[in-house]
PDB file of C-alpha atoms in Angstrom:
ATOM      1  CA  UNK A   1      32.740  16.955 -55.862  1.00 92.00           C
ATOM      2  CA  UNK A   2      32.722  16.020 -59.541  1.00 94.00           C
ATOM      3  CA  UNK A   3      30.881  19.152 -60.592  1.00 94.00           C
ATOM      4  CA  UNK A   4      33.248  21.425 -58.695  1.00 96.00           C
ATOM      5  CA  UNK A   5      36.215  19.756 -60.454  1.00 96.00           C
ATOM      6  CA  UNK A   6      34.456  20.265 -63.787  1.00 97.00           C
ATOM      7  CA  UNK A   7      33.703  23.935 -62.953  1.00 96.00           C
ATOM      8  CA  UNK A   8      37.326  24.596 -62.022  1.00 97.00           C
ATOM      9  CA  UNK A   9      38.491  23.176 -65.382  1.00 97.00           C
ATOM     10  CA  UNK A  10      35.933  25.261 -67.307  1.00 97.00           C
ATOM     11  CA  UNK A  11      36.836  28.424 -65.368  1.00 96.00           C
ATOM     12  CA  UNK A  12      40.515  27.679 -65.697  1.00 97.00           C
ATOM     13  CA  UNK A  13      41.154  28.463 -62.030  1.00 97.00           C
ATOM     14  CA  UNK A  14      42.229  26.613 -58.902  1.00 96.00           C
ATOM     15  CA  UNK A  15      39.469  27.849 -56.648  1.00 97.00           C
ATOM     16  CA  UNK A  16      35.945  29.327 -56.585  1.00 97.00           C
ATOM     17  CA  UNK A  17      35.332  32.318 -54.363  1.00 97.00           C
ATOM     18  CA  UNK A  18      31.685  31.623 -53.685  1.00 97.00           C
ATOM     19  CA  UNK A  19      30.011  28.308 -54.585  1.00 97.00           C
ATOM     20  CA  UNK A  20      26.295  28.658 -54.562  1.00 95.00           C
ATOM     21  CA  UNK A  21      24.292  25.450 -54.456  1.00 93.00           C
ATOM     22  CA  UNK A  22      20.859  25.370 -56.215  1.00 90.00           C
ATOM     23  CA  UNK A  23      17.608  24.592 -54.351  1.00 91.00           C
ATOM     24  CA  UNK A  24      17.166  22.419 -51.234  1.00 91.00           C
ATOM     25  CA  UNK A  25      17.545  18.687 -51.764  1.00 89.00           C
ATOM     26  CA  UNK A  26      14.527  16.858 -50.322  1.00 87.00           C
ATOM     27  CA  UNK A  27      16.292  13.509 -50.147  1.00 89.00           C
ATOM     28  CA  UNK A  28      19.691  14.620 -48.733  1.00 93.00           C
ATOM     29  CA  UNK A  29      20.163  15.675 -45.169  1.00 94.00           C
ATOM     30  CA  UNK A  30      21.518  19.163 -44.762  1.00 95.00           C
ATOM     31  CA  UNK A  31      24.361  17.830 -42.600  1.00 96.00           C
ATOM     32  CA  UNK A  32      25.608  15.706 -45.551  1.00 95.00           C
ATOM     33  CA  UNK A  33      25.488  18.769 -47.842  1.00 96.00           C
ATOM     34  CA  UNK A  34      27.390  20.883 -45.326  1.00 96.00           C
ATOM     35  CA  UNK A  35      30.008  18.172 -44.801  1.00 96.00           C
ATOM     36  CA  UNK A  36      30.677  17.845 -48.559  1.00 96.00           C
ATOM     37  CA  UNK A  37      30.914  21.631 -48.988  1.00 97.00           C
ATOM     38  CA  UNK A  38      33.208  21.898 -45.995  1.00 97.00           C
ATOM     39  CA  UNK A  39      35.523  19.169 -47.453  1.00 97.00           C
ATOM     40  CA  UNK A  40      35.721  21.274 -50.669  1.00 97.00           C
ATOM     41  CA  UNK A  41      36.441  24.323 -48.574  1.00 97.00           C
ATOM     42  CA  UNK A  42      39.200  22.715 -46.568  1.00 96.00           C
ATOM     43  CA  UNK A  43      40.694  21.380 -49.800  1.00 97.00           C
ATOM     44  CA  UNK A  44      40.985  24.962 -51.003  1.00 97.00           C
ATOM     45  CA  UNK A  45      38.753  24.368 -53.937  1.00 97.00           C
ATOM     46  CA  UNK A  46      36.055  26.817 -52.759  1.00 97.00           C
ATOM     47  CA  UNK A  47      36.398  29.741 -50.372  1.00 97.00           C
ATOM     48  CA  UNK A  48      32.844  30.169 -49.246  1.00 98.00           C
ATOM     49  CA  UNK A  49      29.470  28.608 -50.043  1.00 98.00           C
ATOM     50  CA  UNK A  50      25.878  29.645 -50.024  1.00 98.00           C
ATOM     51  CA  UNK A  51      22.295  28.392 -50.429  1.00 97.00           C
ATOM     52  CA  UNK A  52      19.589  29.199 -53.023  1.00 96.00           C
ATOM     53  CA  UNK A  53      15.903  29.658 -52.490  1.00 96.00           C
ATOM     54  CA  UNK A  54      15.834  28.038 -49.115  1.00 96.00           C
ATOM     55  CA  UNK A  55      12.899  28.532 -46.828  1.00 96.00           C
ATOM     56  CA  UNK A  56      13.576  30.535 -43.677  1.00 97.00           C
ATOM     57  CA  UNK A  57      13.288  27.395 -41.536  1.00 96.00           C
ATOM     58  CA  UNK A  58      15.836  25.627 -43.757  1.00 96.00           C
ATOM     59  CA  UNK A  59      18.256  28.546 -43.410  1.00 97.00           C
ATOM     60  CA  UNK A  60      17.950  28.330 -39.599  1.00 98.00           C
ATOM     61  CA  UNK A  61      18.306  24.503 -39.699  1.00 97.00           C
ATOM     62  CA  UNK A  62      21.481  24.728 -41.793  1.00 97.00           C
ATOM     63  CA  UNK A  63      22.989  27.387 -39.535  1.00 98.00           C
ATOM     64  CA  UNK A  64      22.209  25.304 -36.380  1.00 97.00           C
ATOM     65  CA  UNK A  65      23.640  22.144 -38.006  1.00 97.00           C
ATOM     66  CA  UNK A  66      26.826  23.948 -38.969  1.00 97.00           C
ATOM     67  CA  UNK A  67      27.240  25.265 -35.399  1.00 96.00           C
ATOM     68  CA  UNK A  68      26.671  21.866 -33.785  1.00 95.00           C
ATOM     69  CA  UNK A  69      28.969  19.977 -36.160  1.00 92.00           C
ATOM     70  CA  UNK A  70      31.667  22.771 -36.283  1.00 93.00           C
ATOM     71  CA  UNK A  71      31.436  22.641 -40.094  1.00 94.00           C
ATOM     72  CA  UNK A  72      31.455  25.403 -42.621  1.00 95.00           C
ATOM     73  CA  UNK A  73      28.209  27.372 -42.942  1.00 97.00           C
ATOM     74  CA  UNK A  74      26.199  29.064 -45.652  1.00 98.00           C
ATOM     75  CA  UNK A  75      27.386  32.668 -45.849  1.00 98.00           C
ATOM     76  CA  UNK A  76      24.861  33.745 -48.473  1.00 98.00           C
ATOM     77  CA  UNK A  77      21.334  33.006 -49.702  1.00 98.00           C
ATOM     78  CA  UNK A  78      19.970  33.573 -53.222  1.00 97.00           C
ATOM     79  CA  UNK A  79      16.189  34.122 -53.376  1.00 97.00           C
ATOM     80  CA  UNK A  80      13.871  35.808 -55.852  1.00 97.00           C
ATOM     81  CA  UNK A  81      12.885  39.391 -55.007  1.00 98.00           C
ATOM     82  CA  UNK A  82      11.159  42.213 -56.804  1.00 98.00           C
ATOM     83  CA  UNK A  83       8.394  44.720 -56.389  1.00 98.00           C
ATOM     84  CA  UNK A  84       5.944  41.953 -57.441  1.00 97.00           C
ATOM     85  CA  UNK A  85       7.605  39.187 -55.443  1.00 97.00           C
ATOM     86  CA  UNK A  86       8.101  40.424 -51.882  1.00 97.00           C
ATOM     87  CA  UNK A  87       7.548  37.248 -49.900  1.00 97.00           C
ATOM     88  CA  UNK A  88      11.120  37.109 -48.571  1.00 97.00           C
ATOM     89  CA  UNK A  89      10.512  40.359 -46.630  1.00 98.00           C
ATOM     90  CA  UNK A  90       8.262  38.451 -44.195  1.00 97.00           C
ATOM     91  CA  UNK A  91      10.786  35.988 -42.739  1.00 97.00           C
ATOM     92  CA  UNK A  92      13.743  35.193 -44.990  1.00 97.00           C
ATOM     93  CA  UNK A  93      15.467  38.585 -44.985  1.00 98.00           C
ATOM     94  CA  UNK A  94      15.142  39.022 -41.199  1.00 98.00           C
ATOM     95  CA  UNK A  95      16.622  35.556 -40.776  1.00 98.00           C
ATOM     96  CA  UNK A  96      19.585  36.202 -43.115  1.00 98.00           C
ATOM     97  CA  UNK A  97      20.150  39.489 -41.398  1.00 98.00           C
ATOM     98  CA  UNK A  98      20.206  37.782 -38.013  1.00 97.00           C
ATOM     99  CA  UNK A  99      22.850  35.344 -39.184  1.00 97.00           C
ATOM    100  CA  UNK A 100      24.884  37.930 -41.039  1.00 97.00           C
ATOM    101  CA  UNK A 101      24.433  36.275 -44.386  1.00 98.00           C
ATOM    102  CA  UNK A 102      24.779  38.001 -47.732  1.00 97.00           C
ATOM    103  CA  UNK A 103      21.558  38.005 -49.727  1.00 98.00           C
ATOM    104  CA  UNK A 104      21.954  37.890 -53.546  1.00 97.00           C
ATOM    105  CA  UNK A 105      18.455  38.387 -55.015  1.00 98.00           C
ATOM    106  CA  UNK A 106      17.506  37.296 -58.442  1.00 96.00           C
ATOM    107  CA  UNK A 107      14.878  38.369 -61.028  1.00 95.00           C
ATOM    108  CA  UNK A 108      14.480  42.028 -59.870  1.00 96.00           C
ATOM    109  CA  UNK A 109      12.450  42.646 -63.011  1.00 96.00           C
ATOM    110  CA  UNK A 110      10.099  39.807 -62.032  1.00 94.00           C
ATOM    111  CA  UNK A 111      10.713  37.699 -65.110  1.00 91.00           C
ATOM    112  CA  UNK A 112      10.135  40.668 -67.426  1.00 92.00           C
ATOM    113  CA  UNK A 113       6.911  41.966 -65.872  1.00 93.00           C
ATOM    114  CA  UNK A 114       8.827  45.050 -64.704  1.00 95.00           C
ATOM    115  CA  UNK A 115      10.710  45.593 -67.980  1.00 91.00           C
ATOM    116  CA  UNK A 116       8.293  48.401 -68.972  1.00 85.00           C
ATOM    117  CA  UNK A 117       6.790  46.375 -71.788  1.00 85.00           C
ATOM    118  CA  UNK A 118       3.790  45.131 -69.788  1.00 74.00           C
ATOM    119  CA  UNK A 119       1.201  47.960 -69.791  1.00 71.00           C
ATOM    120  CA  UNK A 120      -2.570  47.891 -69.656  1.00 69.00           C
ATOM    121  CA  UNK A 121      -4.251  48.449 -72.999  1.00 63.00           C
ATOM    122  CA  UNK A 122      -1.211  47.124 -74.940  1.00 66.00           C
ATOM    123  CA  UNK A 123      -0.751  43.713 -76.489  1.00 63.00           C
ATOM    124  CA  UNK A 124       1.166  41.207 -74.385  1.00 64.00           C
ATOM    125  CA  UNK A 125       4.847  41.342 -75.462  1.00 69.00           C
ATOM    126  CA  UNK A 126       6.765  38.322 -76.656  1.00 64.00           C
ATOM    127  CA  UNK A 127       8.983  37.261 -73.745  1.00 58.00           C
ATOM    128  CA  UNK A 128      12.302  35.452 -74.190  1.00 55.00           C
ATOM    129  CA  UNK A 129      11.806  33.587 -70.909  1.00 55.00           C
ATOM    130  CA  UNK A 130       8.283  32.344 -71.817  1.00 55.00           C
ATOM    131  CA  UNK A 131       9.223  31.295 -75.314  1.00 55.00           C
ATOM    132  CA  UNK A 132      12.441  29.596 -74.166  1.00 55.00           C
ATOM    133  CA  UNK A 133      10.831  27.673 -71.313  1.00 54.00           C
ATOM    134  CA  UNK A 134       7.364  27.028 -72.850  1.00 57.00           C
ATOM    135  CA  UNK A 135       4.723  24.943 -71.108  1.00 58.00           C
ATOM    136  CA  UNK A 136       4.314  25.848 -67.413  1.00 62.00           C
ATOM    137  CA  UNK A 137       6.389  28.960 -67.713  1.00 68.00           C
ATOM    138  CA  UNK A 138       4.296  30.242 -70.623  1.00 71.00           C
ATOM    139  CA  UNK A 139       1.198  29.985 -68.461  1.00 77.00           C
ATOM    140  CA  UNK A 140       2.719  32.498 -66.091  1.00 82.00           C
ATOM    141  CA  UNK A 141       2.433  35.116 -68.794  1.00 85.00           C
ATOM    142  CA  UNK A 142      -1.136  34.182 -69.929  1.00 85.00           C
ATOM    143  CA  UNK A 143      -3.278  37.270 -69.467  1.00 85.00           C
ATOM    144  CA  UNK A 144      -6.487  35.246 -69.353  1.00 82.00           C
ATOM    145  CA  UNK A 145      -5.274  34.133 -65.871  1.00 87.00           C
ATOM    146  CA  UNK A 146      -6.858  36.482 -63.266  1.00 92.00           C
ATOM    147  CA  UNK A 147      -3.685  36.386 -61.147  1.00 91.00           C
ATOM    148  CA  UNK A 148      -1.668  37.535 -64.167  1.00 92.00           C
ATOM    149  CA  UNK A 149      -4.192  40.313 -64.650  1.00 92.00           C
ATOM    150  CA  UNK A 150      -3.441  41.400 -61.045  1.00 94.00           C
ATOM    151  CA  UNK A 151       0.309  41.404 -61.934  1.00 95.00           C
ATOM    152  CA  UNK A 152      -0.419  43.539 -65.031  1.00 94.00           C
ATOM    153  CA  UNK A 153      -2.424  45.974 -62.908  1.00 94.00           C
ATOM    154  CA  UNK A 154       0.461  46.202 -60.422  1.00 96.00           C
ATOM    155  CA  UNK A 155       3.095  46.513 -63.070  1.00 96.00           C
ATOM    156  CA  UNK A 156       1.139  49.292 -64.750  1.00 95.00           C
ATOM    157  CA  UNK A 157       0.699  51.170 -61.512  1.00 96.00           C
ATOM    158  CA  UNK A 158       4.399  50.759 -60.670  1.00 97.00           C
ATOM    159  CA  UNK A 159       5.288  52.221 -64.073  1.00 96.00           C
ATOM    160  CA  UNK A 160       3.319  55.301 -63.029  1.00 96.00           C
ATOM    161  CA  UNK A 161       5.379  55.500 -59.841  1.00 97.00           C
ATOM    162  CA  UNK A 162       8.572  55.283 -61.893  1.00 96.00           C
ATOM    163  CA  UNK A 163       7.360  58.130 -64.209  1.00 95.00           C
ATOM    164  CA  UNK A 164       6.595  60.319 -61.237  1.00 95.00           C
ATOM    165  CA  UNK A 165      10.026  59.548 -59.774  1.00 95.00           C
ATOM    166  CA  UNK A 166      11.769  60.406 -63.042  1.00 95.00           C
ATOM    167  CA  UNK A 167      13.333  56.994 -63.642  1.00 96.00           C
ATOM    168  CA  UNK A 168      12.508  54.037 -65.930  1.00 95.00           C
ATOM    169  CA  UNK A 169      10.522  51.158 -64.549  1.00 96.00           C
ATOM    170  CA  UNK A 170      13.550  48.751 -64.716  1.00 96.00           C
ATOM    171  CA  UNK A 171      15.708  51.267 -62.815  1.00 96.00           C
ATOM    172  CA  UNK A 172      13.019  51.617 -60.167  1.00 97.00           C
ATOM    173  CA  UNK A 173      12.726  47.849 -59.890  1.00 97.00           C
ATOM    174  CA  UNK A 174      16.412  47.273 -59.388  1.00 97.00           C
ATOM    175  CA  UNK A 175      16.766  50.222 -57.094  1.00 97.00           C
ATOM    176  CA  UNK A 176      13.945  48.918 -54.987  1.00 98.00           C
ATOM    177  CA  UNK A 177      15.639  45.563 -54.364  1.00 97.00           C
ATOM    178  CA  UNK A 178      18.981  47.067 -53.313  1.00 96.00           C
ATOM    179  CA  UNK A 179      17.312  49.630 -51.084  1.00 96.00           C
ATOM    180  CA  UNK A 180      16.399  46.970 -48.574  1.00 97.00           C
ATOM    181  CA  UNK A 181      19.053  46.749 -45.818  1.00 96.00           C
ATOM    182  CA  UNK A 182      18.993  42.955 -45.925  1.00 97.00           C
ATOM    183  CA  UNK A 183      19.923  42.779 -49.603  1.00 97.00           C
ATOM    184  CA  UNK A 184      23.577  42.596 -50.562  1.00 97.00           C
ATOM    185  CA  UNK A 185      23.263  42.643 -54.356  1.00 96.00           C
ATOM    186  CA  UNK A 186      20.723  42.221 -57.106  1.00 96.00           C
ATOM    187  CA  UNK A 187      21.426  39.808 -59.979  1.00 95.00           C
ATOM    188  CA  UNK A 188      20.428  41.310 -63.299  1.00 94.00           C
ATOM    189  CA  UNK A 189      20.162  39.330 -66.559  1.00 88.00           C
ATOM    190  CA  UNK A 190      20.398  41.654 -69.572  1.00 89.00           C
ATOM    191  CA  UNK A 191      20.585  39.918 -72.943  1.00 90.00           C
ATOM    192  CA  UNK A 192      21.814  42.956 -74.933  1.00 92.00           C
ATOM    193  CA  UNK A 193      24.315  45.802 -74.292  1.00 94.00           C
ATOM    194  CA  UNK A 194      21.409  48.242 -74.520  1.00 92.00           C
ATOM    195  CA  UNK A 195      19.583  46.537 -71.693  1.00 91.00           C
ATOM    196  CA  UNK A 196      22.771  46.507 -69.640  1.00 93.00           C
ATOM    197  CA  UNK A 197      23.503  50.186 -70.070  1.00 93.00           C
ATOM    198  CA  UNK A 198      19.848  51.061 -69.349  1.00 92.00           C
ATOM    199  CA  UNK A 199      19.829  49.080 -66.146  1.00 93.00           C
ATOM    200  CA  UNK A 200      23.208  50.058 -64.585  1.00 93.00           C
ATOM    201  CA  UNK A 201      22.146  53.613 -63.616  1.00 93.00           C
ATOM    202  CA  UNK A 202      19.782  51.919 -61.035  1.00 94.00           C
ATOM    203  CA  UNK A 203      22.721  51.708 -58.663  1.00 93.00           C
ATOM    204  CA  UNK A 204      22.765  55.464 -58.236  1.00 94.00           C
ATOM    205  CA  UNK A 205      18.890  55.831 -57.838  1.00 95.00           C
ATOM    206  CA  UNK A 206      17.940  56.824 -54.344  1.00 94.00           C
ATOM    207  CA  UNK A 207      14.304  56.174 -53.536  1.00 96.00           C
ATOM    208  CA  UNK A 208      12.538  58.488 -51.186  1.00 96.00           C
ATOM    209  CA  UNK A 209      10.185  57.360 -48.479  1.00 96.00           C
ATOM    210  CA  UNK A 210       7.264  58.713 -50.560  1.00 97.00           C
ATOM    211  CA  UNK A 211       8.234  56.484 -53.488  1.00 97.00           C
ATOM    212  CA  UNK A 212       8.703  53.411 -51.252  1.00 97.00           C
ATOM    213  CA  UNK A 213       5.344  54.135 -49.597  1.00 98.00           C
ATOM    214  CA  UNK A 214       3.703  54.299 -53.076  1.00 98.00           C
ATOM    215  CA  UNK A 215       5.220  50.874 -53.969  1.00 98.00           C
ATOM    216  CA  UNK A 216       3.910  49.456 -50.636  1.00 98.00           C
ATOM    217  CA  UNK A 217       0.493  50.676 -51.448  1.00 98.00           C
ATOM    218  CA  UNK A 218       0.421  48.769 -54.768  1.00 98.00           C
ATOM    219  CA  UNK A 219       2.079  45.569 -53.514  1.00 97.00           C
ATOM    220  CA  UNK A 220       2.012  45.220 -49.742  1.00 97.00           C
ATOM    221  CA  UNK A 221       5.293  44.273 -48.011  1.00 97.00           C
ATOM    222  CA  UNK A 222       5.896  40.552 -47.562  1.00 97.00           C
ATOM    223  CA  UNK A 223       3.536  39.424 -50.321  1.00 96.00           C
ATOM    224  CA  UNK A 224       3.803  37.629 -53.614  1.00 96.00           C
ATOM    225  CA  UNK A 225       1.083  38.342 -56.127  1.00 95.00           C
ATOM    226  CA  UNK A 226       1.556  34.932 -57.713  1.00 93.00           C
ATOM    227  CA  UNK A 227       2.502  32.189 -55.261  1.00 91.00           C
ATOM    228  CA  UNK A 228       4.634  30.177 -57.652  1.00 90.00           C
ATOM    229  CA  UNK A 229       6.880  33.206 -58.197  1.00 93.00           C
ATOM    230  CA  UNK A 230       8.514  32.232 -54.875  1.00 92.00           C
ATOM    231  CA  UNK A 231      10.981  30.078 -56.852  1.00 91.00           C
ATOM    232  CA  UNK A 232      10.700  26.968 -54.781  1.00 91.00           C
ATOM    233  CA  UNK A 233       7.861  24.901 -53.447  1.00 89.00           C
ATOM    234  CA  UNK A 234       8.716  22.205 -50.877  1.00 89.00           C
ATOM    235  CA  UNK A 235       7.687  18.591 -51.324  1.00 91.00           C
ATOM    236  CA  UNK A 236       5.019  19.053 -48.663  1.00 90.00           C
ATOM    237  CA  UNK A 237       3.227  21.261 -51.219  1.00 90.00           C
ATOM    238  CA  UNK A 238       4.071  19.602 -54.442  1.00 90.00           C
ATOM    239  CA  UNK A 239       3.764  15.942 -53.461  1.00 92.00           C
ATOM    240  CA  UNK A 240       0.113  15.141 -52.527  1.00 94.00           C
ATOM    241  CA  UNK A 241       1.062  11.733 -51.066  1.00 94.00           C
ATOM    242  CA  UNK A 242       2.819  13.479 -48.212  1.00 91.00           C
ATOM    243  CA  UNK A 243      -0.513  15.030 -47.157  1.00 91.00           C
ATOM    244  CA  UNK A 244      -2.670  11.889 -47.312  1.00 93.00           C
ATOM    245  CA  UNK A 245      -2.803   8.701 -45.238  1.00 90.00           C
TER     246      UNK A 245
END
């Protein structure tokens, strides 16, 4: 409640059209979250609300809870999705389509791996994300890691697909995400006007079945090359004490 009030003051508005929460809360029941968001909705401070990086089972649980309690429901979900991070195709996108939810995918360039700068035989580029985050994030760009080598191989092969299709790799990457019928929009994060103007043409790129088949051959549907690119790991995975008696 406090954070919505602060957001309204910063935005200088009396309501927020779509209020997107961030990550599931392991120590808060979903019913409590839905009740709080519904109170904000009924007060006119938010119009709609959505979830972010929920597991498919959590999306179903939230929809069921909203139905049973006659509360407001999540109308959107915000997961990571790219040609290198396709895990949501397996269950999440079918679930959001079943419930008529909007899906606002983030990181279509896979954290910079699909920017066109990562090519085999070239030095690893300096990445704003890795330098800004450091530590654990930096390790996800370490080319001595065999998994990152697989990402480099895939990114290089996808760059070849883009060249054959007559578009840039970033344009191919963004166009790929919005080509899926379960995706409503793709969230881009350009830092410069040049990056923005180079990415916007992706909205007009139409990918043929041959191009999509070529992408599938490089990164199979429903797979993430690197598991921690999924954006969220539940406590059952991150907390060892939950797996041991």
